[in-house]
Coordinates of C-alpha atoms in Angstrom, one line a residue:
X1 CA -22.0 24.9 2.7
X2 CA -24.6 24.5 -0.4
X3 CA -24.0 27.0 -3.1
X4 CA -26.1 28.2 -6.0
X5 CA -25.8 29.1 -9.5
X6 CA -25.5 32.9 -9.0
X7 CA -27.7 33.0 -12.6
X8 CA -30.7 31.7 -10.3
X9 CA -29.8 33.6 -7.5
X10 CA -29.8 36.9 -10.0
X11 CA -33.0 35.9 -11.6
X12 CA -35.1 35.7 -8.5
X13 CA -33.4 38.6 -7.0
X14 CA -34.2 41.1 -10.3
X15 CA -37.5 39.3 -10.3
X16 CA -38.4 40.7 -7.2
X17 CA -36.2 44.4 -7.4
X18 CA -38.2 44.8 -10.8
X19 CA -41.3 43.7 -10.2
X20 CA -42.2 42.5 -6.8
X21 CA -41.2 45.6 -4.5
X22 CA -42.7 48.3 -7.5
X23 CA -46.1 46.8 -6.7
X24 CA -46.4 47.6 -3.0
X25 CA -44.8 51.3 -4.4
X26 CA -47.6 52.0 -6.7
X27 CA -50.6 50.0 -7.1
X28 CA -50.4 48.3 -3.5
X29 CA -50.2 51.7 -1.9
X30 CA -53.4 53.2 -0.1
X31 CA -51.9 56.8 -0.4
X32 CA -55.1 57.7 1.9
X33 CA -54.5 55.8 4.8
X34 CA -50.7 55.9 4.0
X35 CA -51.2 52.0 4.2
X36 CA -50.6 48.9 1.5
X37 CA -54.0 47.6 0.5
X38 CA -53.9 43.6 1.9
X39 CA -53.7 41.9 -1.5
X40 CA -54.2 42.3 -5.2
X41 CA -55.1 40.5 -8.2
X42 CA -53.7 39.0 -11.1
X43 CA -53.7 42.8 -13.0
X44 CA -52.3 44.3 -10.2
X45 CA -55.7 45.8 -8.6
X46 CA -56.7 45.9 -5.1
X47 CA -58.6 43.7 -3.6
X48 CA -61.6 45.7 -2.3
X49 CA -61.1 46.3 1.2
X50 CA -62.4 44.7 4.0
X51 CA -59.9 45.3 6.6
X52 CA -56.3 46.7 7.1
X53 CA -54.0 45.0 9.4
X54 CA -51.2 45.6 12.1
X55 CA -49.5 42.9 11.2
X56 CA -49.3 43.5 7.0
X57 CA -48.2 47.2 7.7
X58 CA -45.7 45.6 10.1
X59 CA -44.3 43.1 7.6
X60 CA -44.0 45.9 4.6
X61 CA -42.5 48.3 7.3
X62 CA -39.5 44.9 7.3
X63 CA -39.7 45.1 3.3
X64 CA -39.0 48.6 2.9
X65 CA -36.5 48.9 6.0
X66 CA -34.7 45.7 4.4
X67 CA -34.0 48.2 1.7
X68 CA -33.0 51.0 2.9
X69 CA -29.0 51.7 1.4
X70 CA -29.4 49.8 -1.2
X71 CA -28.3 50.9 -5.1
X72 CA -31.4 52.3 -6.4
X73 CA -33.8 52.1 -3.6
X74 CA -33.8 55.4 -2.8
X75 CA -37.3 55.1 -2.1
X76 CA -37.3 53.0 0.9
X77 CA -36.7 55.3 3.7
X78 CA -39.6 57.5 2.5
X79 CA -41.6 54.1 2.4
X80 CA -40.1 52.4 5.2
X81 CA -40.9 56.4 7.6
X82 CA -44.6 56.3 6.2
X83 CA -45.6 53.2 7.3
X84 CA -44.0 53.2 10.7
X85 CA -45.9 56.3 11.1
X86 CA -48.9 54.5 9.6
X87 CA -48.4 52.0 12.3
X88 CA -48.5 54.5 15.1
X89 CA -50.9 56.6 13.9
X90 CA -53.8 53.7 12.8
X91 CA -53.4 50.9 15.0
X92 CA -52.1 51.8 18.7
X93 CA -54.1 52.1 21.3
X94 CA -54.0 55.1 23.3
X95 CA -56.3 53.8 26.5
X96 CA -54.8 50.3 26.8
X97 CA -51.6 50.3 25.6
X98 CA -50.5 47.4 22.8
X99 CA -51.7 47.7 19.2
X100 CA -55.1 46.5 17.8
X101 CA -55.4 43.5 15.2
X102 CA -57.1 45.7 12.2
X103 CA -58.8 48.9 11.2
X104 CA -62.0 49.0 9.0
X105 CA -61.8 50.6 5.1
X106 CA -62.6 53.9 6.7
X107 CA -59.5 53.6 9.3
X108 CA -61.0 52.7 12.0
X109 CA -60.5 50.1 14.7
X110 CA -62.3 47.0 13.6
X111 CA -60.9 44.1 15.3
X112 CA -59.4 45.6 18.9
X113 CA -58.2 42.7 20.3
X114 CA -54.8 42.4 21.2
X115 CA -53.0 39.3 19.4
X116 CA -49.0 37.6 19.6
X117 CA -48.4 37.4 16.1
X118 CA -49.1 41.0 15.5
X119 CA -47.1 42.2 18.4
X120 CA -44.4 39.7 17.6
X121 CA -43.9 41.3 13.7
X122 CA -44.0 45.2 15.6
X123 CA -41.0 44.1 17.3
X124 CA -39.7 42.6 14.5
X125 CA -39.9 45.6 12.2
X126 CA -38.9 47.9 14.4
X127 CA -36.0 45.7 15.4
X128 CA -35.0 46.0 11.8
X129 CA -35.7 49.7 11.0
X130 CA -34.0 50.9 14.0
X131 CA -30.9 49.2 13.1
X132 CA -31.3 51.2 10.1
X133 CA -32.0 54.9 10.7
X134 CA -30.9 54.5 14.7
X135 CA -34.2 57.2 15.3
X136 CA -35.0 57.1 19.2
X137 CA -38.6 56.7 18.6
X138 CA -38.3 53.9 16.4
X139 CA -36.8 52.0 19.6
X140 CA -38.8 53.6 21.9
X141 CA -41.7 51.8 20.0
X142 CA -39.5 48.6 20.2
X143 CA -39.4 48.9 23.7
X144 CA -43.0 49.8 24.4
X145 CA -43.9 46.5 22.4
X146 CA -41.6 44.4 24.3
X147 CA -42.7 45.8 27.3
X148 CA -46.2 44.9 26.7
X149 CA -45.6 41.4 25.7
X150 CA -43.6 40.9 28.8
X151 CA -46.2 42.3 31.1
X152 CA -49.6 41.4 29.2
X153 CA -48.7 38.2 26.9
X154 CA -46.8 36.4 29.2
X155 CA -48.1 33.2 31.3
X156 CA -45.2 33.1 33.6
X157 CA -44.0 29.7 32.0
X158 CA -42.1 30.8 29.1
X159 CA -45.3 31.0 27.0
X160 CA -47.3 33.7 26.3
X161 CA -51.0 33.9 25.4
X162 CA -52.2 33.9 21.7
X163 CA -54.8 36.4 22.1
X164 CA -56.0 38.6 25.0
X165 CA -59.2 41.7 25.0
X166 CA -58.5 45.3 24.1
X167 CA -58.4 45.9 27.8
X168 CA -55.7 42.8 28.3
X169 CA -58.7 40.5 30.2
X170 CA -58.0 36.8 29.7
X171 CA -59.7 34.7 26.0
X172 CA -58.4 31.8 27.5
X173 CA -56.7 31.3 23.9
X174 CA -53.7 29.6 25.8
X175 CA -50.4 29.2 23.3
X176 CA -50.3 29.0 19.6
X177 CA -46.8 28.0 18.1
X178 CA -46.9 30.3 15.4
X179 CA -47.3 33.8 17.1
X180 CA -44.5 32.1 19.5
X181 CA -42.1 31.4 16.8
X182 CA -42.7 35.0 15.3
X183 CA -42.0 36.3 19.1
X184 CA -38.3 34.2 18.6
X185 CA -38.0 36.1 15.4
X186 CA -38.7 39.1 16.9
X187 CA -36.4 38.6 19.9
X188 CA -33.6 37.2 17.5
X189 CA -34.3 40.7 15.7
X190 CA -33.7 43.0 18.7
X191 CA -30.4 41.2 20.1
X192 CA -29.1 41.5 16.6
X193 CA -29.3 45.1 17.4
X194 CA -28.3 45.3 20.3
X195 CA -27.1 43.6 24.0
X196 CA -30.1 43.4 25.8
X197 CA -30.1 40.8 28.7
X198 CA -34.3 40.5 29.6
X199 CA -34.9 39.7 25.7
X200 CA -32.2 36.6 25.7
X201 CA -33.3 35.1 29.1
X202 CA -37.3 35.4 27.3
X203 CA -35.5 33.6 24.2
X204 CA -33.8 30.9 26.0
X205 CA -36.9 30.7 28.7
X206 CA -39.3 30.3 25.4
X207 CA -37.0 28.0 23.7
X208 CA -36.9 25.6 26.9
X209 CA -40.9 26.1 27.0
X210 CA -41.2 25.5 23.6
X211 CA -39.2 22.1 23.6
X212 CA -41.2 20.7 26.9
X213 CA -44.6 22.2 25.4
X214 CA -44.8 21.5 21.7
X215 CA -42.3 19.1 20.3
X216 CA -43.4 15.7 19.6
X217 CA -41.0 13.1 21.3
X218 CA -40.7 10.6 18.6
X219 CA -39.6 12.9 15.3
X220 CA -38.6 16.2 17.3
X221 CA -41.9 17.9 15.1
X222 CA -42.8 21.2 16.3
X223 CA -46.6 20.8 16.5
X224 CA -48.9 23.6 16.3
X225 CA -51.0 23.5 19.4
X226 CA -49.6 22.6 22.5
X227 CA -48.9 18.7 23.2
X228 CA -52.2 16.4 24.3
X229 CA -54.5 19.1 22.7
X230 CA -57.5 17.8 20.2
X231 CA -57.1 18.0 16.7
X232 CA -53.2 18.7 16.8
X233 CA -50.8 18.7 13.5
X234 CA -47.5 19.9 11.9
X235 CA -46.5 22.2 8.9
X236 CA -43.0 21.2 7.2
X237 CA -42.8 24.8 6.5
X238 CA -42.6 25.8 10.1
X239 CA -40.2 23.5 10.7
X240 CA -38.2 25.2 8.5
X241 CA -39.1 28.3 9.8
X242 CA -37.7 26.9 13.1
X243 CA -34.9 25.2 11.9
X244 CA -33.1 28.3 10.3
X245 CA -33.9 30.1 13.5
X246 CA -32.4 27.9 15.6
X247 CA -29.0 27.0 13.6
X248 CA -28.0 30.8 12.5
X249 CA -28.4 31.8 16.8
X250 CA -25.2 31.8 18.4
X251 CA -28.2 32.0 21.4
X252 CA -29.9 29.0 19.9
X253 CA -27.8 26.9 18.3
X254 CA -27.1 23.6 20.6
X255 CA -30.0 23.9 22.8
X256 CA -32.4 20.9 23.4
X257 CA -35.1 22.6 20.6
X258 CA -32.2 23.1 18.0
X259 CA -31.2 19.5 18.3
X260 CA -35.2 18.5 18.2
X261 CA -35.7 20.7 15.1
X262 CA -32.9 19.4 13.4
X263 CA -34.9 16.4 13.5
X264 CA -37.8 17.9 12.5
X265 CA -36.6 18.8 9.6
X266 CA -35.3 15.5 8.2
X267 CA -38.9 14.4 9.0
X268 CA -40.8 17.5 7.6
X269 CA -38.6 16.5 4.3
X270 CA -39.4 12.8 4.2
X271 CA -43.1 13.3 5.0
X272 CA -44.0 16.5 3.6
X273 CA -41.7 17.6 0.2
X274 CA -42.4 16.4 -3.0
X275 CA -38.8 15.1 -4.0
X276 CA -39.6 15.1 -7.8
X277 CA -41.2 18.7 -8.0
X278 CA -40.6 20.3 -4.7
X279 CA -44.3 20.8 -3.8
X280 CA -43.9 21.4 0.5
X281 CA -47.4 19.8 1.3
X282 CA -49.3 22.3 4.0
X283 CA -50.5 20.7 7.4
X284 CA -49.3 17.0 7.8
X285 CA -51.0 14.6 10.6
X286 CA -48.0 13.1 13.3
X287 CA -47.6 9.8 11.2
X288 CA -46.9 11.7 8.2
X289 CA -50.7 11.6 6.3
X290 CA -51.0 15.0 4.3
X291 CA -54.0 16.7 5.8
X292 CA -53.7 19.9 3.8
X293 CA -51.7 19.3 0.4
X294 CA -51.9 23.1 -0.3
X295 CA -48.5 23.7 -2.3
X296 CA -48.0 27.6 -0.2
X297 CA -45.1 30.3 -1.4
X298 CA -44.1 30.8 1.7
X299 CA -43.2 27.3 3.2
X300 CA -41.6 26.8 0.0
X301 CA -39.0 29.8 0.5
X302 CA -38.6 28.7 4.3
X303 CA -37.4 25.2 2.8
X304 CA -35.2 26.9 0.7
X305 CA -34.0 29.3 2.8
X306 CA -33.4 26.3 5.7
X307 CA -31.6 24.3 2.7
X308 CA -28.4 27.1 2.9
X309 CA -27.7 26.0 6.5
X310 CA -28.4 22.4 6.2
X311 CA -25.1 20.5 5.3
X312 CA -24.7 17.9 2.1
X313 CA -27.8 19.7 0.4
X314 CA -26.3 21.5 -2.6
X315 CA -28.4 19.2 -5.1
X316 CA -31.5 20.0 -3.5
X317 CA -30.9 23.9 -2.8
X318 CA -30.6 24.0 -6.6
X319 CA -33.6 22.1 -7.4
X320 CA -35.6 23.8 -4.3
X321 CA -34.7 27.3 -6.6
X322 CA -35.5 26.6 -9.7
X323 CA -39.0 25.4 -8.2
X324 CA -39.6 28.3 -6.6
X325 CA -38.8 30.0 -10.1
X326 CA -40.6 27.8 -12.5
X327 CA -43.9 26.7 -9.8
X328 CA -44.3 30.2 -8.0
X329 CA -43.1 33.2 -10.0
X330 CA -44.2 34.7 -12.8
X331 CA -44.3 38.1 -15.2
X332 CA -46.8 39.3 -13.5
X333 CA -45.5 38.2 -9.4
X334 CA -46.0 34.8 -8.1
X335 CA -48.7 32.2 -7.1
X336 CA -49.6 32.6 -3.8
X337 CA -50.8 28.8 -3.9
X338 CA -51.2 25.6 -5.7
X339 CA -53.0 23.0 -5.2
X340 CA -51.7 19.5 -4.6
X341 CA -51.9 18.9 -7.5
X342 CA -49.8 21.8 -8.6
X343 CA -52.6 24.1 -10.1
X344 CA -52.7 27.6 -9.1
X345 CA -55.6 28.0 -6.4
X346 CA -55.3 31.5 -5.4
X347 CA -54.3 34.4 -8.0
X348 CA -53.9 36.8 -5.4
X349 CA -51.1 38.7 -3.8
X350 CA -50.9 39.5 -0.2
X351 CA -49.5 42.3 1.4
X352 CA -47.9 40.0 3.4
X353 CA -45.9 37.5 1.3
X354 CA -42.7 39.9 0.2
X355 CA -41.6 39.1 3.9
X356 CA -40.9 36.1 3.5
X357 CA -39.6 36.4 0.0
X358 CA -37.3 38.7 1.1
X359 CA -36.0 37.3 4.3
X360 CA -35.7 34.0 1.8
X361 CA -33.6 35.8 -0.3
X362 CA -31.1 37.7 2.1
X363 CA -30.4 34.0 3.2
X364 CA -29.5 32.9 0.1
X365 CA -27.4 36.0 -0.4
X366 CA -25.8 35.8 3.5
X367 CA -25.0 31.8 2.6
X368 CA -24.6 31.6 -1.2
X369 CA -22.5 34.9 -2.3

């Protein structure tokens, strides 16, 4: 199994203890709505805001919970209590059951529709901070969100719908991989917590859909519609995403979709990483042409948090590091995106990225020491 230099490992890990999680603390924090403002700048101020969403408070509810007994995060209970109450209190909906996508400045429902991914990071969250505190609300909110995905989201098929009406009628939005692969983390979450026999059939019924549905017979891609739709493509990064998924799943490991995303991801790397600098290209057509050369943090801390299960890929794990170090962080937090030509094309900082930095990171940790 790769290892790292723990110098690297320690940098990146300080980097984001120091400065990363003290920004969604203090200058990220709506102390109004109890809620982290969606991004800031470059100084470290607020975007202004358009829109709060589920889905961000859900992903820094993960960030905070992720915390919670470690040395000198004392903090993250209080943080990690305050947004699940945030969550409750802002976004679910009392008449139809589920949570809406996003609440206006004001804290108001704004977009009421009822969406996958946002549902998919609820159960992921609370997945994670129940395992933590062990409070009976926080998994009777786990269960009322797997409930409704299993009653409203589902197509019978394995597959569940990207997006349905506040009152659950029908968008016809048919599947969308990501939300899907978010529902797999979500699932992967809860039977890490505990034995629950309806969420493993789902996972192994979704994996089986997924492999039938959206995998691409000749390279074992996981595309990002459904297979024959119009105007189809991959992202490396989700293959990834997918690939460390599937291999750390006792559940997962050795099905027909582990042994297509495995690969995936020798594909994903040949077509869509930049073996000199790094650079995981964005959205790649089937033969391989970069449709999207957008260089994004997240895709390049799913390749390197893939890289610690992937045998025979110390070299690269070392090199995938130090570009994540030199390419996406800085003094003042990290690029959200380059170009493909490597220049910085949004300044920005979502509410939303320290997710995947820090799920990146406790797989380093888990695999490297």
């Amino acid at each position: 199994m790769p290892t790292a230099p723990n110098s690297a490992l320690n940098a990146v890990l300080t980097h984001f203890h120091s400065l990363i999680v003290p920004l969604w603390q203090g200058p990220g924090w709506n102390a109004d709505l109890a809620l982290p403002y969606e991004a800031l700048d470059a100084d470290h101020q607020p975007l202004p805001p358009q829109r709060y969403r589920a889905m961000a408070c859900a992903r820094q509810l993960y960030l905070f919970a992720s915390l919670i007994g470690e040395t000198g995060a004392e903090f993250a209970e209080e943080r990690a209590a305050a947004l699940f109450r945030s969550l409750q209190r802002h976004f679910h909906d009392a008449e139809h059951g589920g949570w809406f996508y996003s609440i206006d400045p004001a804290g108001k429902p704004l977009d009421k529709r009822k969406d996958l991914y946002t549902h998919a990071f609820i159960i992921f969250a609370c997945a994670h901070y129940w395992a933590k505190v062990r409070e009976p609300l926080v998994e009777s909110v786990l269960n009322a969100a797997l409930e409704v995905v299993a009653q409203r989201f589902a197509t019978g098929d394995g597959l569940y719908e990207a997006v349905l009406e506040r009152n659950w009628s029908s968008l016809k939005s048919g599947p969308l991989q990501n939300p899907l692969m978010h529902l797999a983390e979500g699932f992967l979450a809860t039977l890490a917590v505990r034995d629950d026999a309806d969420v493993q059939a789902a996972l192994l019924a979704l994996a089986t859909a997924m492999q039938q549905r959206f995998i691409d017979r000749q390279h074992g891609v996981m595309m990002e519609k459904p297979l024959g739709a119009v105007d189809n493509w991959f992202e490396p990064g989700h293959q990834f995403e997918w690939f460390f998924l599937l291999e750390s799943s006792d559940v997962l490991r050795g099905t027909p979709l582990h042994a297509s995303l495995t690969r995936a991801f020798a594909y994903a790397e040949q077509t869509g990483v930049d073996n000199v600098t790094g650079a995981v290209s964005g959205m790649l057509a089937l033969d391989g042409t970069v449709r999207d050369g957008t260089q994004r943090i997240w895709a390049q801390a799913e390749y390197l948090r893939a890289l610690t299960l992937r045998p025979n890929s110390e070299a690269v794990l070392q090199r995938q590091l130090r570009a994540l170090q030199l390419r996406f962080l800085h003094e003042k937090g990290w690029n959200e995106c380059l170009n493909d030509q490597g220049l910085v094309s949004r300044r920005d900082m979502p509410s939303t990225t320290p997710y995947h930095l820090a799920t990146c990171y406790q797989g380093l940790i888990q695999h490297l020491g």
